[in-house]
C-alpha positions as a printed NumPy array, in Angstrom:
array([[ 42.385, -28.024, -21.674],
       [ 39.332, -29.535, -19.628],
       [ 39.973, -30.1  , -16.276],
       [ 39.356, -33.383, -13.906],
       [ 36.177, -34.248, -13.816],
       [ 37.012, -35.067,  -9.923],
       [ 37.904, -31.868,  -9.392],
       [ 35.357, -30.115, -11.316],
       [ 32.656, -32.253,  -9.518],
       [ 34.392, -30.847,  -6.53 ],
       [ 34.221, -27.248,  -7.155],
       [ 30.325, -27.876,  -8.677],
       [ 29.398, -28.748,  -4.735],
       [ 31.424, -26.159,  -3.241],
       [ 29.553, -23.489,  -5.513],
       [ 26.667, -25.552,  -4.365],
       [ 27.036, -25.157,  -0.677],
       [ 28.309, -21.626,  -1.207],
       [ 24.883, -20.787,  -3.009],
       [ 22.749, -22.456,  -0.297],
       [ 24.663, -20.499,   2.709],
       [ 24.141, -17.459,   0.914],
       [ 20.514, -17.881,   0.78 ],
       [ 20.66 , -18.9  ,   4.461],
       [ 22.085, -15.906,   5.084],
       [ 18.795, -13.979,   3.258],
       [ 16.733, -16.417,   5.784],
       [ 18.565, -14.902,   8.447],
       [ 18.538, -11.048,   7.679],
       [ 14.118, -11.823,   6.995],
       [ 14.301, -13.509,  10.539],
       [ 16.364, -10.571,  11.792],
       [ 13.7  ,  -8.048,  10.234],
       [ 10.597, -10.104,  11.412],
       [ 12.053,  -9.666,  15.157],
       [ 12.707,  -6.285,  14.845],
       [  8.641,  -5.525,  13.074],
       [  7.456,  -7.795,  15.733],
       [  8.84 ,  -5.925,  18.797],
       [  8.35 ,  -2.768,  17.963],
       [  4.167,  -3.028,  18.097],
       [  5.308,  -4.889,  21.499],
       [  7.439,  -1.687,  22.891],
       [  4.696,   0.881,  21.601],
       [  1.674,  -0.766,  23.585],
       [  4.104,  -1.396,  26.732],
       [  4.675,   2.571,  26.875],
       [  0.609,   3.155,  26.557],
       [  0.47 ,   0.837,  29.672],
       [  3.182,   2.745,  31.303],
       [  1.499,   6.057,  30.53 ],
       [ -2.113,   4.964,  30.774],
       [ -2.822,   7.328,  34.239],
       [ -2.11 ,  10.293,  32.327],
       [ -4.723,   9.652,  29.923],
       [ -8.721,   8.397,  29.899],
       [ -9.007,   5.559,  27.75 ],
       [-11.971,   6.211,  26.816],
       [-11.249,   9.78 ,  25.459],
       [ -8.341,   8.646,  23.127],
       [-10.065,   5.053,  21.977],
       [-10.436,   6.787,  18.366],
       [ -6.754,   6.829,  18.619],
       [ -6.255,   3.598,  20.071],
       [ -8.267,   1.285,  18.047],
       [ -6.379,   1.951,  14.701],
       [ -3.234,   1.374,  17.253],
       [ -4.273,  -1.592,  18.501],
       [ -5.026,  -2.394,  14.552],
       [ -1.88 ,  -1.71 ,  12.843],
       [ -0.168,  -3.265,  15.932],
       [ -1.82 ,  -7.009,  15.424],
       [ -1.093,  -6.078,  11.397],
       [  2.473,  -5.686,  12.453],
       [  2.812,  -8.909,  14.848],
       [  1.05 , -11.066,  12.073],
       [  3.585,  -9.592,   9.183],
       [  6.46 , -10.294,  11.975],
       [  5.524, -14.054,  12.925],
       [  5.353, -14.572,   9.586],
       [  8.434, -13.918,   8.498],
       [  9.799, -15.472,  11.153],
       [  8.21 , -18.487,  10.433],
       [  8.821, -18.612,   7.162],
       [ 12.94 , -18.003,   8.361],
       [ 12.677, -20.704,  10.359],
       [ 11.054, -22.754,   7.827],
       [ 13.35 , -22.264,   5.121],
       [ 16.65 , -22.182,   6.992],
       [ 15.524, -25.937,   8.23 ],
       [ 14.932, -26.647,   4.626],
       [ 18.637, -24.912,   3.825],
       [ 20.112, -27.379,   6.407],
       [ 18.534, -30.054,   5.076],
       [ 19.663, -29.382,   1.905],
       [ 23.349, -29.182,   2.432],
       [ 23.198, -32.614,   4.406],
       [ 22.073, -34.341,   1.289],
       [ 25.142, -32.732,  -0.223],
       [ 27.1  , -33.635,   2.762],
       [ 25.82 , -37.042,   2.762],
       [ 26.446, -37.362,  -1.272],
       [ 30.399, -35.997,  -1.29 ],
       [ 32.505, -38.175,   0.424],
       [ 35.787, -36.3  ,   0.031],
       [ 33.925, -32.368,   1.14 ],
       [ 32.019, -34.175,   3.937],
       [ 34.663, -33.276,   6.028],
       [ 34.938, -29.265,   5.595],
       [ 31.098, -28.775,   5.984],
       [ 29.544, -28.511,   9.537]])
């Protein structure tokens, strides 16, 4: 028994949408992570500032330089996956409007 083509056409963009939401979903969870590796270099040098009268900054700079290092490492891995989050979620959206715009009948249940 095949089915309506109508109908499978139908389910074919659902599964289509469904697909592309799930990988905006990924996009999301990277942005997530990417806010989460960018604060916490953010929250580490704010507590140096806050502490910095109990310690000579010159004493502990073989401390702080790899700091200040693996802090700019972590804000450049952060922005970047934020970035690319933003980048591809705009691509995601753009995506299901061209499925939006070529299904008449779904148009209607997709935001």
């Amino acid at each position: 028994m095949t089915e309506n083509p109508e109908k499978e056409s139908e389910s074919l963009i659902i599964g289509q949408v469904q697909l592309i939401l799930a990988e905006k979903r990924t996009s999301l969870a990277a942005m997530r992570t990417g806010i989460a590796v960018f604060a916490l270099p953010l929250s580490v040098l704010s507590v140096l500032v806050a502490t910095s009268q109990y310690y000579n900054f010159m004493h502990v700079i073989h401390l702080i330089i790899p700091l200040f290092i693996l802090s700019a490492a972590m804000i450049f891995l952060g922005s970047y996956l934020i970035i690319r989050s933003i980048l591809r979620i705009r691509h995601q959206d753009r995506m299901i409007l061209e499925i939006k715009g070529r299904s008449g009948r779904i148009a209607g249940f997709i935001s």
